[in-house]
XYZ file of C-alpha atoms in Angstrom:
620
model
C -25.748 22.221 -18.662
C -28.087 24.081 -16.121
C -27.027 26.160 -13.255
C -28.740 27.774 -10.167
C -27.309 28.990 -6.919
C -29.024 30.544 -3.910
C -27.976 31.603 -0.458
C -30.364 29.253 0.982
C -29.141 25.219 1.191
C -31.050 22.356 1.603
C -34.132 20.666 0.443
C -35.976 23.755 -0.625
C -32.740 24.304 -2.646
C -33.014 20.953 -4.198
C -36.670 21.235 -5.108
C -36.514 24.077 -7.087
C -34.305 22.180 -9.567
C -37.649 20.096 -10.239
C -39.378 22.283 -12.291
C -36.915 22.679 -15.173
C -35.666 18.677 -15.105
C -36.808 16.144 -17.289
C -36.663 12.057 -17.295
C -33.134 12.206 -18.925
C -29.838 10.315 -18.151
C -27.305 11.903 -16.695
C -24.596 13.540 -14.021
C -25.235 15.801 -10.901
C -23.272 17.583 -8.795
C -24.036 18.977 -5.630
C -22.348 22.118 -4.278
C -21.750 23.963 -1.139
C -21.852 28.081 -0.646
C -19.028 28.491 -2.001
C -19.103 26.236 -5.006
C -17.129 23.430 -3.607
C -18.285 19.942 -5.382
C -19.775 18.070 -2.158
C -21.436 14.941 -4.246
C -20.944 13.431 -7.825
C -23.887 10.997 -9.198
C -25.333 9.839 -11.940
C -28.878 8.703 -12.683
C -30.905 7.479 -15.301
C -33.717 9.739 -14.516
C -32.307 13.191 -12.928
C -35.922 14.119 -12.281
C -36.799 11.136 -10.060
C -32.859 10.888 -8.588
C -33.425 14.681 -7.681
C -36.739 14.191 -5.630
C -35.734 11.760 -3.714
C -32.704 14.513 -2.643
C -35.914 17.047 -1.703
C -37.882 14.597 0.272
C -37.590 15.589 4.230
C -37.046 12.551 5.515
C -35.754 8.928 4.990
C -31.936 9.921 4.416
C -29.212 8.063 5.984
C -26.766 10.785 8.494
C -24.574 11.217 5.960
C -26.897 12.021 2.851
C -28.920 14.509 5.253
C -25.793 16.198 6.253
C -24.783 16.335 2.424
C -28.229 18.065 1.541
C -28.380 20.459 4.822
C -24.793 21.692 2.865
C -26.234 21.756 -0.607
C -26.637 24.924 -1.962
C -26.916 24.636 -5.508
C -26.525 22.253 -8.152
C -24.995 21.109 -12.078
C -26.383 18.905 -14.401
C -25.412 17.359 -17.382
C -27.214 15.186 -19.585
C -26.043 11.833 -21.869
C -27.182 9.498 -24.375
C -27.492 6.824 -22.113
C -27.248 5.538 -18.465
C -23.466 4.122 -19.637
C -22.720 7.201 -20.735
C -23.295 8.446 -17.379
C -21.349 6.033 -15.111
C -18.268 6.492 -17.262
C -18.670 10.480 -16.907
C -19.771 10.062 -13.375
C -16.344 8.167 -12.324
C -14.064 10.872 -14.332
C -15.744 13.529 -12.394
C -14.797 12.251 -8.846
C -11.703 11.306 -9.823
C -11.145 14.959 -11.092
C -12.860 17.223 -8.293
C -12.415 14.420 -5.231
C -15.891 15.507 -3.722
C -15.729 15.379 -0.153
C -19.126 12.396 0.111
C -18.098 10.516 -2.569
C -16.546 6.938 -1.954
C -13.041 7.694 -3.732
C -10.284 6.091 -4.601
C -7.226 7.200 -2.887
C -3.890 5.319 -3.716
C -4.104 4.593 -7.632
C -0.714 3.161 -8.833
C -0.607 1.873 -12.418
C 0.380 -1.761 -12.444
C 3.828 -3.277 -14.154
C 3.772 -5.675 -16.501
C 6.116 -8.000 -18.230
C 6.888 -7.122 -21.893
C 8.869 -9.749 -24.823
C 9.336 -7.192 -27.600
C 8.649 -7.603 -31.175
C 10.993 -4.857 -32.534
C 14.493 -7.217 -32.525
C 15.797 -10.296 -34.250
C 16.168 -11.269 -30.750
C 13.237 -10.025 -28.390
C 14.486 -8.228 -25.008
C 12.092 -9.551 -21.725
C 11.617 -6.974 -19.194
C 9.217 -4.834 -16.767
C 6.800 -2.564 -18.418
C 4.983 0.474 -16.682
C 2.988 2.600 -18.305
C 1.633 3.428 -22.073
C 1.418 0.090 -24.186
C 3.605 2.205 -27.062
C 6.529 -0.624 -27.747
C 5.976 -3.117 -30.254
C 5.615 -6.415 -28.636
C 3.445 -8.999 -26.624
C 2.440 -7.422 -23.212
C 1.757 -9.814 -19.374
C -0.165 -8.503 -16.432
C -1.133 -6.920 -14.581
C 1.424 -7.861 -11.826
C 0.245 -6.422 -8.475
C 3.676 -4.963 -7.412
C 7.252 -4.252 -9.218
C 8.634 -6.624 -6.696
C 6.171 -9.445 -8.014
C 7.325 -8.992 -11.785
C 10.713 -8.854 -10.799
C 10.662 -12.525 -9.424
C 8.726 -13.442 -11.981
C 11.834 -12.438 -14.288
C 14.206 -13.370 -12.144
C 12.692 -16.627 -12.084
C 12.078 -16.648 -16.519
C 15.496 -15.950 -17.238
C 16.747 -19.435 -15.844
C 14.357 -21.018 -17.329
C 14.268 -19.390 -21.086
C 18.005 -17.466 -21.052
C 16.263 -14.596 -22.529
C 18.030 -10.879 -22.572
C 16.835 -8.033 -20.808
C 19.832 -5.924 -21.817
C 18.972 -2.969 -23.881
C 19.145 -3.016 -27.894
C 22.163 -0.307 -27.423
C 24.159 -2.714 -24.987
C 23.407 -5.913 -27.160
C 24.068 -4.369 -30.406
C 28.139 -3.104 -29.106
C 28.930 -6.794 -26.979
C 31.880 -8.000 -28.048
C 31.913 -10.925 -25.435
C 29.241 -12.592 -23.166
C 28.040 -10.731 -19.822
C 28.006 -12.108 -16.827
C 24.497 -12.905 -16.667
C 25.636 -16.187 -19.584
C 28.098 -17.176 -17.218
C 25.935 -17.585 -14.385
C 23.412 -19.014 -17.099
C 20.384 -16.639 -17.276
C 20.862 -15.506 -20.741
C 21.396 -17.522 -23.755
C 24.019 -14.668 -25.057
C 22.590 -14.105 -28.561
C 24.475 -10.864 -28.706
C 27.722 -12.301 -29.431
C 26.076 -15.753 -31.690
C 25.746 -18.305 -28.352
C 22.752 -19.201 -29.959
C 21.002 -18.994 -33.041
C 17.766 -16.367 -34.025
C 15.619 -19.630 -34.610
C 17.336 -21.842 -31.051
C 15.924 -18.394 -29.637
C 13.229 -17.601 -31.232
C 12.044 -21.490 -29.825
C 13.191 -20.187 -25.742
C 11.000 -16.681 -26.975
C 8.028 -18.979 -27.487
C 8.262 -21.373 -24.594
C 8.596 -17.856 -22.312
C 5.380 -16.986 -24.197
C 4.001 -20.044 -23.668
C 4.212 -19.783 -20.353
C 3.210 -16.525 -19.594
C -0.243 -17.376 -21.427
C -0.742 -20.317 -18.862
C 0.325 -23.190 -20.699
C 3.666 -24.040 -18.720
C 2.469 -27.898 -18.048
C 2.987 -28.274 -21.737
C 6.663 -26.582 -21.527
C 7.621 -28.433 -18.331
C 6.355 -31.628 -20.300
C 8.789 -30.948 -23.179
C 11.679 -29.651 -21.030
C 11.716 -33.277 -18.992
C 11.443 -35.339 -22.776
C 14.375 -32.909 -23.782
C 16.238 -33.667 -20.676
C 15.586 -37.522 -20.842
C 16.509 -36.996 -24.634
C 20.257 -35.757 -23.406
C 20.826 -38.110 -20.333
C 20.031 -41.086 -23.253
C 22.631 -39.214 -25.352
C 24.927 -39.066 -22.591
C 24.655 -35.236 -22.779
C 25.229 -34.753 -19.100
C 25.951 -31.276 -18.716
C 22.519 -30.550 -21.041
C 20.652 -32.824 -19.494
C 21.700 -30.593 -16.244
C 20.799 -27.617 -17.313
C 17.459 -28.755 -18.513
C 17.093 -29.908 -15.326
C 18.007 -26.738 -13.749
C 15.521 -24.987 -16.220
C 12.672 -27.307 -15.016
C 13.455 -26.676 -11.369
C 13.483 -22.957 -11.840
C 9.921 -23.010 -13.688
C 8.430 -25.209 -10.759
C 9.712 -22.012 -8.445
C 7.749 -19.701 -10.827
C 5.143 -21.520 -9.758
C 5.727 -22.184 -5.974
C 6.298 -18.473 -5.569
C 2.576 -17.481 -7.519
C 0.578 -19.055 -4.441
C -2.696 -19.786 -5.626
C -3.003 -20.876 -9.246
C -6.329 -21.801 -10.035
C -7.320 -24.832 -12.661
C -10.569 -23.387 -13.515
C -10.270 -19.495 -13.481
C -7.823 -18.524 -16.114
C -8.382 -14.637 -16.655
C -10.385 -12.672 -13.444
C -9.549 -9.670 -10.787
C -10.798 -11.197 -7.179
C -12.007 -8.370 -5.542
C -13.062 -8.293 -1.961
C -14.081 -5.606 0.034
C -14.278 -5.399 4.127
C -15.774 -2.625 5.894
C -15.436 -2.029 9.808
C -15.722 1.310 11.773
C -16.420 3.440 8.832
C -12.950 2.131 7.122
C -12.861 0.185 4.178
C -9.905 -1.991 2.785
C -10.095 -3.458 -0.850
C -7.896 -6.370 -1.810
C -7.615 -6.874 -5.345
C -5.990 -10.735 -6.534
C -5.154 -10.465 -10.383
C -5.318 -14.080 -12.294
C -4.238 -14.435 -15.553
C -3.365 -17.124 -17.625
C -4.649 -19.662 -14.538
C -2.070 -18.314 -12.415
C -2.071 -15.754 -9.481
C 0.016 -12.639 -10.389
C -0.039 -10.853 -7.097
C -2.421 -8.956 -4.947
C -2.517 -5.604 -3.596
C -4.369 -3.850 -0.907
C -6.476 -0.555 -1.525
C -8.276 1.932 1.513
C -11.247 4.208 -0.665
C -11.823 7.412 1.411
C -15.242 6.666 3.064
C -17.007 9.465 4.118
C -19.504 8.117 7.447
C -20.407 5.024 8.794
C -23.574 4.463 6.569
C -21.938 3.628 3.352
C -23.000 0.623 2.089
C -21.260 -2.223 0.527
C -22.731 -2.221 -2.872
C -21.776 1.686 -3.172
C -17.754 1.300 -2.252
C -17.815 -1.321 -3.656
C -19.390 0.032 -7.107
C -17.091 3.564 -6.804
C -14.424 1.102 -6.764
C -14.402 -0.950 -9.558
C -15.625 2.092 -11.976
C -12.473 4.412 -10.304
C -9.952 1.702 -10.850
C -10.814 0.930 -14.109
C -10.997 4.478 -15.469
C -7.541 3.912 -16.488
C -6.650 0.190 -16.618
C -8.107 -2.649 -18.362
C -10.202 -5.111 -16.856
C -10.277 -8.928 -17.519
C -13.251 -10.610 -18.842
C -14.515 -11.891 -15.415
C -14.756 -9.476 -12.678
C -15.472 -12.127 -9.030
C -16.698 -10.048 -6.391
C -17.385 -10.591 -2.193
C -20.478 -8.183 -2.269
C -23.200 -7.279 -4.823
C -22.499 -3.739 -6.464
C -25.801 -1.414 -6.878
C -26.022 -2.107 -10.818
C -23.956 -5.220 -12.028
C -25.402 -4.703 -15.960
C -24.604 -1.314 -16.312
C -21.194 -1.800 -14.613
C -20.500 -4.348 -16.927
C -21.702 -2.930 -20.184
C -19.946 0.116 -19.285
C -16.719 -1.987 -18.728
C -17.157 -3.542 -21.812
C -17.584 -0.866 -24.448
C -14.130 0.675 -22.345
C -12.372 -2.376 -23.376
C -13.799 -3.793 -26.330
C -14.697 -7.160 -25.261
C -17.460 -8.520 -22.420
C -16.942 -8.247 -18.571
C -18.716 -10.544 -16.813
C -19.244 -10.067 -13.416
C -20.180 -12.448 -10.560
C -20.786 -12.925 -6.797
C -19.628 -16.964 -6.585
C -21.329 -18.366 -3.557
C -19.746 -21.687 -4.170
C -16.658 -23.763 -5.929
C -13.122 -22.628 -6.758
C -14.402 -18.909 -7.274
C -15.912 -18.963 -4.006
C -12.991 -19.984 -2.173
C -10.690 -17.237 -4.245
C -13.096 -14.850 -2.836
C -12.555 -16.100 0.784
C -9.410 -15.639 0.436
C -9.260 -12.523 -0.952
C -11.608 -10.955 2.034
C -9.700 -12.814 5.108
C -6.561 -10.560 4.011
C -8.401 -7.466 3.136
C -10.305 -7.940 7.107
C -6.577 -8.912 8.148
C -5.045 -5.242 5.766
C -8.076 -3.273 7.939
C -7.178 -4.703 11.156
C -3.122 -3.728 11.153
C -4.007 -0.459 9.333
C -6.673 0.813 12.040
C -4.295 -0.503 14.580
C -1.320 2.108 13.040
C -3.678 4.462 12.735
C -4.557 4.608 16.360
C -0.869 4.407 17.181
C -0.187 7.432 14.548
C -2.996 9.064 16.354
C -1.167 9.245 19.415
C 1.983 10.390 18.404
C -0.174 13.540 16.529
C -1.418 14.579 19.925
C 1.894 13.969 21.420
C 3.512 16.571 18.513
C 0.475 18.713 19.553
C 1.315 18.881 23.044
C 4.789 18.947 23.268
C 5.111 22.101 20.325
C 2.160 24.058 21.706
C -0.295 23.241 18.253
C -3.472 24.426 18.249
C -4.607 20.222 17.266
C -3.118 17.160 16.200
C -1.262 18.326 12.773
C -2.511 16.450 9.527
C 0.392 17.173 7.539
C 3.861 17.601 8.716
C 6.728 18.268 6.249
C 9.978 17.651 6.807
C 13.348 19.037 4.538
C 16.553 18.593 4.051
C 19.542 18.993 1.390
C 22.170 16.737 0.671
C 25.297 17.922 -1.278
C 29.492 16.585 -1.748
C 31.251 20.162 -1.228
C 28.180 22.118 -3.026
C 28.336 19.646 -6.093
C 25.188 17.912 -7.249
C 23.242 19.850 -4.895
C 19.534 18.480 -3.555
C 16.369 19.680 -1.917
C 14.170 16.898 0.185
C 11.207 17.244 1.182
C 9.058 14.625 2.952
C 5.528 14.545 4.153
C 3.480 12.404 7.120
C -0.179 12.767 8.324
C -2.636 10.541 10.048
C -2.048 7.334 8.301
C 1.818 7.767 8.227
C 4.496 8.845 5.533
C 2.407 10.200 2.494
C 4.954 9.345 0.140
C 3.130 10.644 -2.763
C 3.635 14.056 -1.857
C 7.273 14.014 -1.690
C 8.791 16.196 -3.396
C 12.677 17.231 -4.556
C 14.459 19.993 -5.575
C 17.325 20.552 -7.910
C 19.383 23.536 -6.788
C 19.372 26.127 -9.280
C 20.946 28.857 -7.538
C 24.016 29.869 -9.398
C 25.047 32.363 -7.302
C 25.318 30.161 -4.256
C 28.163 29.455 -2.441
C 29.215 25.939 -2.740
C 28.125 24.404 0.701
C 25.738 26.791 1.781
C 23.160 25.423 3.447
C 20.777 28.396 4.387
C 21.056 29.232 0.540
C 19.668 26.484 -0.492
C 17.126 25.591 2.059
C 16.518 29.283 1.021
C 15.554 28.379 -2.384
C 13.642 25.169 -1.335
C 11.200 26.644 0.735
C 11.135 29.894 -1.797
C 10.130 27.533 -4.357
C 8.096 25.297 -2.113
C 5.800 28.043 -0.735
C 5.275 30.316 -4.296
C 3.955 27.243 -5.724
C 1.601 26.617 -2.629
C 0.219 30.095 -3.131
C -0.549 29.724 -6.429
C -2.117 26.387 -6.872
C -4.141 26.609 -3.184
C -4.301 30.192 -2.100
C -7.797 29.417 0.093
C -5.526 26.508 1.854
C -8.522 24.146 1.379
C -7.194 21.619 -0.703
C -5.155 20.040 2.449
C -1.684 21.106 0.485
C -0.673 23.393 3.378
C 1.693 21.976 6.287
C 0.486 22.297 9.630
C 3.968 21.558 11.212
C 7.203 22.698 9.426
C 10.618 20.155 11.027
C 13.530 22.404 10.077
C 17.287 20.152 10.148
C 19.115 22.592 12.632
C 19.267 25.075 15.563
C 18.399 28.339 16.234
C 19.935 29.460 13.157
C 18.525 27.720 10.788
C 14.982 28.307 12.465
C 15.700 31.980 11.935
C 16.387 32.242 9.045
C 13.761 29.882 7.644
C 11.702 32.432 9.288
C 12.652 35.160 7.539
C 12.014 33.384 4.590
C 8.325 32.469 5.217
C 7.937 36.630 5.849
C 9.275 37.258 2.663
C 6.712 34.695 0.902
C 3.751 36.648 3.181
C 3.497 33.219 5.120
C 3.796 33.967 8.685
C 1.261 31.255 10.389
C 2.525 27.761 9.652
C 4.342 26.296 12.713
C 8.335 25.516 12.622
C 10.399 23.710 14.929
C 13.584 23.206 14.693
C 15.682 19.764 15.390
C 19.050 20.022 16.671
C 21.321 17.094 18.371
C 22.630 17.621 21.467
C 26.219 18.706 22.701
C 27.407 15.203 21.939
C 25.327 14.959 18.525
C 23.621 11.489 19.961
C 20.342 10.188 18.991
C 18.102 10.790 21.968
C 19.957 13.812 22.960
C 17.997 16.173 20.063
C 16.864 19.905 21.567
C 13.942 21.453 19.728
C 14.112 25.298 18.740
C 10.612 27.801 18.011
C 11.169 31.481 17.444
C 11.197 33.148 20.549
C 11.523 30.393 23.197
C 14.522 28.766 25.121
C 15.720 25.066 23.101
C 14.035 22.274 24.930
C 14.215 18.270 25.061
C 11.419 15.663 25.015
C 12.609 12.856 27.469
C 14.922 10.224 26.091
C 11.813 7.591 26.669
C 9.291 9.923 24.909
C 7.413 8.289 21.883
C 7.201 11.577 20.762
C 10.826 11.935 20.557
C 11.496 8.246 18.139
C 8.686 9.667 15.831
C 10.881 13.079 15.570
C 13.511 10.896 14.665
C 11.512 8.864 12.315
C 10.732 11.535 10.448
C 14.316 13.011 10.246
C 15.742 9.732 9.478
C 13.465 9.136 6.239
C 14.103 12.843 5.506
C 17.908 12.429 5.350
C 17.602 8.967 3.471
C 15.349 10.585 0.638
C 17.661 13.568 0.152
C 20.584 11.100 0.142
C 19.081 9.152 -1.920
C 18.116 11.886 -4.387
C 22.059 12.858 -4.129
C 23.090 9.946 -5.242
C 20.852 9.389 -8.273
C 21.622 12.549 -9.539
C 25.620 12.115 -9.135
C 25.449 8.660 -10.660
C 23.245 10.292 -13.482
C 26.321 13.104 -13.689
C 28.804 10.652 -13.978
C 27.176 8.636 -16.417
C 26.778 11.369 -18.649
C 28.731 11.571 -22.017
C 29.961 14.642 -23.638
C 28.881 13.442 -26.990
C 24.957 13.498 -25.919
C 25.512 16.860 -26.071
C 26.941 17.326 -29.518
C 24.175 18.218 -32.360
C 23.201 15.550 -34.645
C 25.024 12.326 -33.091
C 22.136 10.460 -32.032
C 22.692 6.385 -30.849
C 24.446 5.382 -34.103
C 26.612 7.842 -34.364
C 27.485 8.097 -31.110
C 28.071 4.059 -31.323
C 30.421 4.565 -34.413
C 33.038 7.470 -32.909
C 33.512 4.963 -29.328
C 33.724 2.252 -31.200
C 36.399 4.071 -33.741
C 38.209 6.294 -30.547
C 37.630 4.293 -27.942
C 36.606 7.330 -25.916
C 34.376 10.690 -25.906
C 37.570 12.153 -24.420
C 39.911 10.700 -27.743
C 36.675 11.939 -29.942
C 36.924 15.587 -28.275
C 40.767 15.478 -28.913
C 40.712 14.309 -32.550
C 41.541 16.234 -35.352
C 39.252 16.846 -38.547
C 40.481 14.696 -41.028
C 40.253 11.619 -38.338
C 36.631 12.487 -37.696
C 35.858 12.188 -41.637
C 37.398 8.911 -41.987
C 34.472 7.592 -39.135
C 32.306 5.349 -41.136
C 28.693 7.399 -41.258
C 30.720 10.573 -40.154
C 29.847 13.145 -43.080
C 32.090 16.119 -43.428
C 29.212 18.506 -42.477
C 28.875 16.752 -39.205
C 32.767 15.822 -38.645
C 33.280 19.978 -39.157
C 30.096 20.337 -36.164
C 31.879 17.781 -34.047
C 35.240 19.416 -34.216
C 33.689 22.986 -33.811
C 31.745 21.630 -30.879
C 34.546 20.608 -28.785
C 37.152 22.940 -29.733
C 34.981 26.653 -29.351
C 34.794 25.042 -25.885
């Protein structure tokens, strides 16, 4: 790795580089006075890809204004030009240089998992780590798509999605047998080898061979009716109508593509919008919509589109046929660096005509119909930024407002919100909660814990941004109260050293009606925005979705409270265990009351660990 800075930037910067490169592969990066990453590339000859960089002229507005900035540069070399995409696309998703095309909103996808570790496989939504034993379906663009997809399975293959836990203690069938989306094998409805058949059709299926099951599900059903089987016959029939749903809902399910991502990319105004279709097993598994940051108007579409695939990839596998709406800069080294990711060829392709072609059209009338609504709430959002502006006295439109709140039952499973919005609306990435800690507080006290929020809130800004460059810091702080609360918040922000970020505080009105709020800032008279104001419904927005987050958070901690069991808590009773004392007591509350000589007659109860269980609840 080689390293030079100067005070100077540009392209006599940039040239002095030349003297000590060679012809190598490899990775630059291009950095600004104060060592901020502006560019990541890569290059198969750093030499040549450097003097082009110190020629004068010929740059686009956006590459000039990236040299004019440069002053000074990294290199590092590879093995090979492969070697050097794959590095190139970890770097920017690392340091997020300000030119590079990147990759904003990067979700990993659900998928549908039959496991492999029962007698009886479970089916049921996957996210994450491919760790569990057992046949894995996707990706599905959205946990709303695999959930009809289930939804959809279950009538037609009755297979479980309860947990090994719940199966293994059913006494009797659940409701989901009696509405007839589960085949009940916990409780011997049907036997391991009549499931193990249902486990294979579902499999079946999910592969892309459903004709074949539909085909055998009608002969089955004509089978019964023959018999004069009736009430078979109409479930079969009900089994068959439910997969033809499967297959309504999918959309587009294409005879001659069976494994592909359709990617197409639109570009207008210096936005971009990426819509992704994933096809598997010949049928359409959802699409999602995707906005890379583009930095200028002179991007082309062979470079977004080429940051693109290599940034969403990084981390996700990609099919065997990539179809495309634009040519990407270099199609063979994209692909061979695809393939030695994944193990197995990617072949990519611009289709011009045929089934692919028309997938493609597809794909790129919704991403130019994503663009069109999202620039549309952007200019709307941009409004409403100048209208905050104006009414609170801002210096400019704020890029990041943050709104908190807590949410509590009589001080009891106490909560911190916090929410965030900017120029393309809620951010909700960057929300955040808080579990109250404070065990001095009085139950109910609100200051005390919005105390504690913002305590916690603000040390951790000034550690992990302290030069506020990193676009962490609020520009606008919305404060749930009047002029007290807006004090006191105040007094907190002294105490972190934090006296410059902008509060306001939002109060209802003598009659606590929507439209009647009153806005407090230290050291001015309470005002009101008129009850028309757009300003005023965005205010409200944003303390609406602030109290529903915080409630929300409240809730799932109380349910998670009261779902808790004393004996999680006791040493050494793991699952089993735990299984055996309910199922002997009845109750963790009869296991805590029990005597020693009752715990030691448990069955896998040892003395050892009936003594620890006895000690446990009665030191207490």
């Amino acid at each position: 790795m080689t390293e030079m800075t100067s005070p100077e930037t540009g392209h006599t910067v940039i040239q002095s580089y030349l003297k000590t490169l060679d012809s190598s592969p490899g990775v630059y990066r291009m950095l600004d006075a104060e060592s901020r990453v502006l560019y990541v590339g890569k290059a198969r000859n750093l030499k040549m890809r450097v003097s082009n960089y110190a020629r004068q002229t010929g740059h686009s507005g956006r590459i000039a204004r990236m040299i004019s900035e440069t002053a000074s540069m990294m290199f590092l070399t590879t093995r090979t030009e492969t070697e050097a995409l794959l590095l190139e696309q970890n770097l920017i998703k690392q340091l997020k240089p300000r030119y590079n095309v990147l990759l904003r909103d990067d979700k990993s996808f659900p998928n549908i998992l039959v496991t492999k570790d029962h007698e009886f496989p479970q089916i049921k939504k996957h996210r994450g780590k491919k760790v569990q034993k057992g046949s894995y379906y996707g990706p599905f663009a959205s946990a709303g798509a695999v959930n009809r997809t289930l939804n959809q399975l279950q009538k037609v293959f009755l297979l479980r999605n309860c947990t090994d836990s719940v199966f293994n203690t059913r006494t009797r069938p659940c409701l989901l047998y009696q509405i007839k989306r589960c085949a009940a094998p916990c409780v011997g409805k049907v036997s391991e080898e009549e499931y193990g058949a249902l486990v294979a059709d579902a499999e079946r299926f999910l592969s892309g061979r459903s004709t074949k099951v539909q085909e055998e599900l009608a002969t089955q059903m004509a089978e019964a009716a023959e018999a004069m089987e009736f009430e078979r016959a109409a479930a079969l029939r009900d089994r068959i109508r439910a997969l033809t749903q499967v297959q309504t809902a999918q959309g587009i399910n294409p005879r001659g593509v069976a494994e592909a991502d359709v990617i197409a990319l639109h570009m207008e105004k210096g936005q971009a919008c990426v819509q992704v279709f994933f096809i598997r097993a010949n049928q359409n598994w959802g699409n999602r919509d995707f906005y890379p940051r583009v930095s200028g108007t002179d991007a082309s579409e062979a470079e977004v589109l080429q940051a693109f695939i290599g940034q969403f990839y990084d981390d996700k596998e990609p099919p065997r046929l990539l179809l495309l709406s634009h040519p990407v800069e270099d199609p063979d080294l994209l692909s061979e660096a695809l393939a030695e990711k994944v193990g197995h060829k990617v072949e990519i392709a611009v289709p011009l005509r045929g089934e692919k072609a028309e997938l493609i059209e597809g794909a790129a009338r919704n991403a130019r119909e994503s663009l069109a609504r999202k620039m549309s709430e952007s200019a709307t959002q941009a409004k409403l930024l100048d209208g905050v502006a104006e009414a609170f006295g801002l210096e400019g439109p704020p890029q990041r407002i943050e709104v908190y709140d807590n949410s509590h039952i009589q001080g009891t499973n106490a909560v911190g919100a916090m929410i965030v919005s900017g120029p393309e609306g809620f951010m909700k990435n960057h929300y955040r909660k808080f579990n109250i800690r404070g065990e001095e507080l009085t139950p109910g006290d609100d200051f005390g814990m919005m105390k504690e929020v913002l305590t916690r809130r603000f040390q951790r800004l000034l550690k992990e941004d302290p030069d506020r460059d990193k676009g962490l810091w609020p520009d606008l702080l919305l404060i749930d109260g009047g002029a007290g609360q807006v004090s006191a918040v105040r007094e907190i922000m002294i105490e972190q050293g934090v006296e410059d970020v902008p509060m306001v505080g939002v109060a209802k009105g003598v009659d606590r009606d929507h439209g009647k709020e009153e806005f407090y800032r230290t050291g001015e008279r309470p005002f009101a925005l008129r009850h028309n104001d757009p300003v005023l419904y965005f205010i409200q927005r944003l303390r609406d979705e602030a109290h529903r987050f915080a409630i929300g958070t409240h809730r799932a901690k109380r349910a998670k409270s009261m779902a808790a069991n004393p004996l999680d808590d006791v040493p050494g009773v793991g699952a089993t265990r735990k299984r055996a004392l309910l199922a002997h007591f009845g109750s963790a509350k009869a296991v805590s009351r029990a005597n020693l000589a009752d715990l030691k007659a448990v069955d896998g109860i040892s003395e050892a660990l009936a003594e620890s269980i006895y000690n446990f609840f009665h030191d207490k």
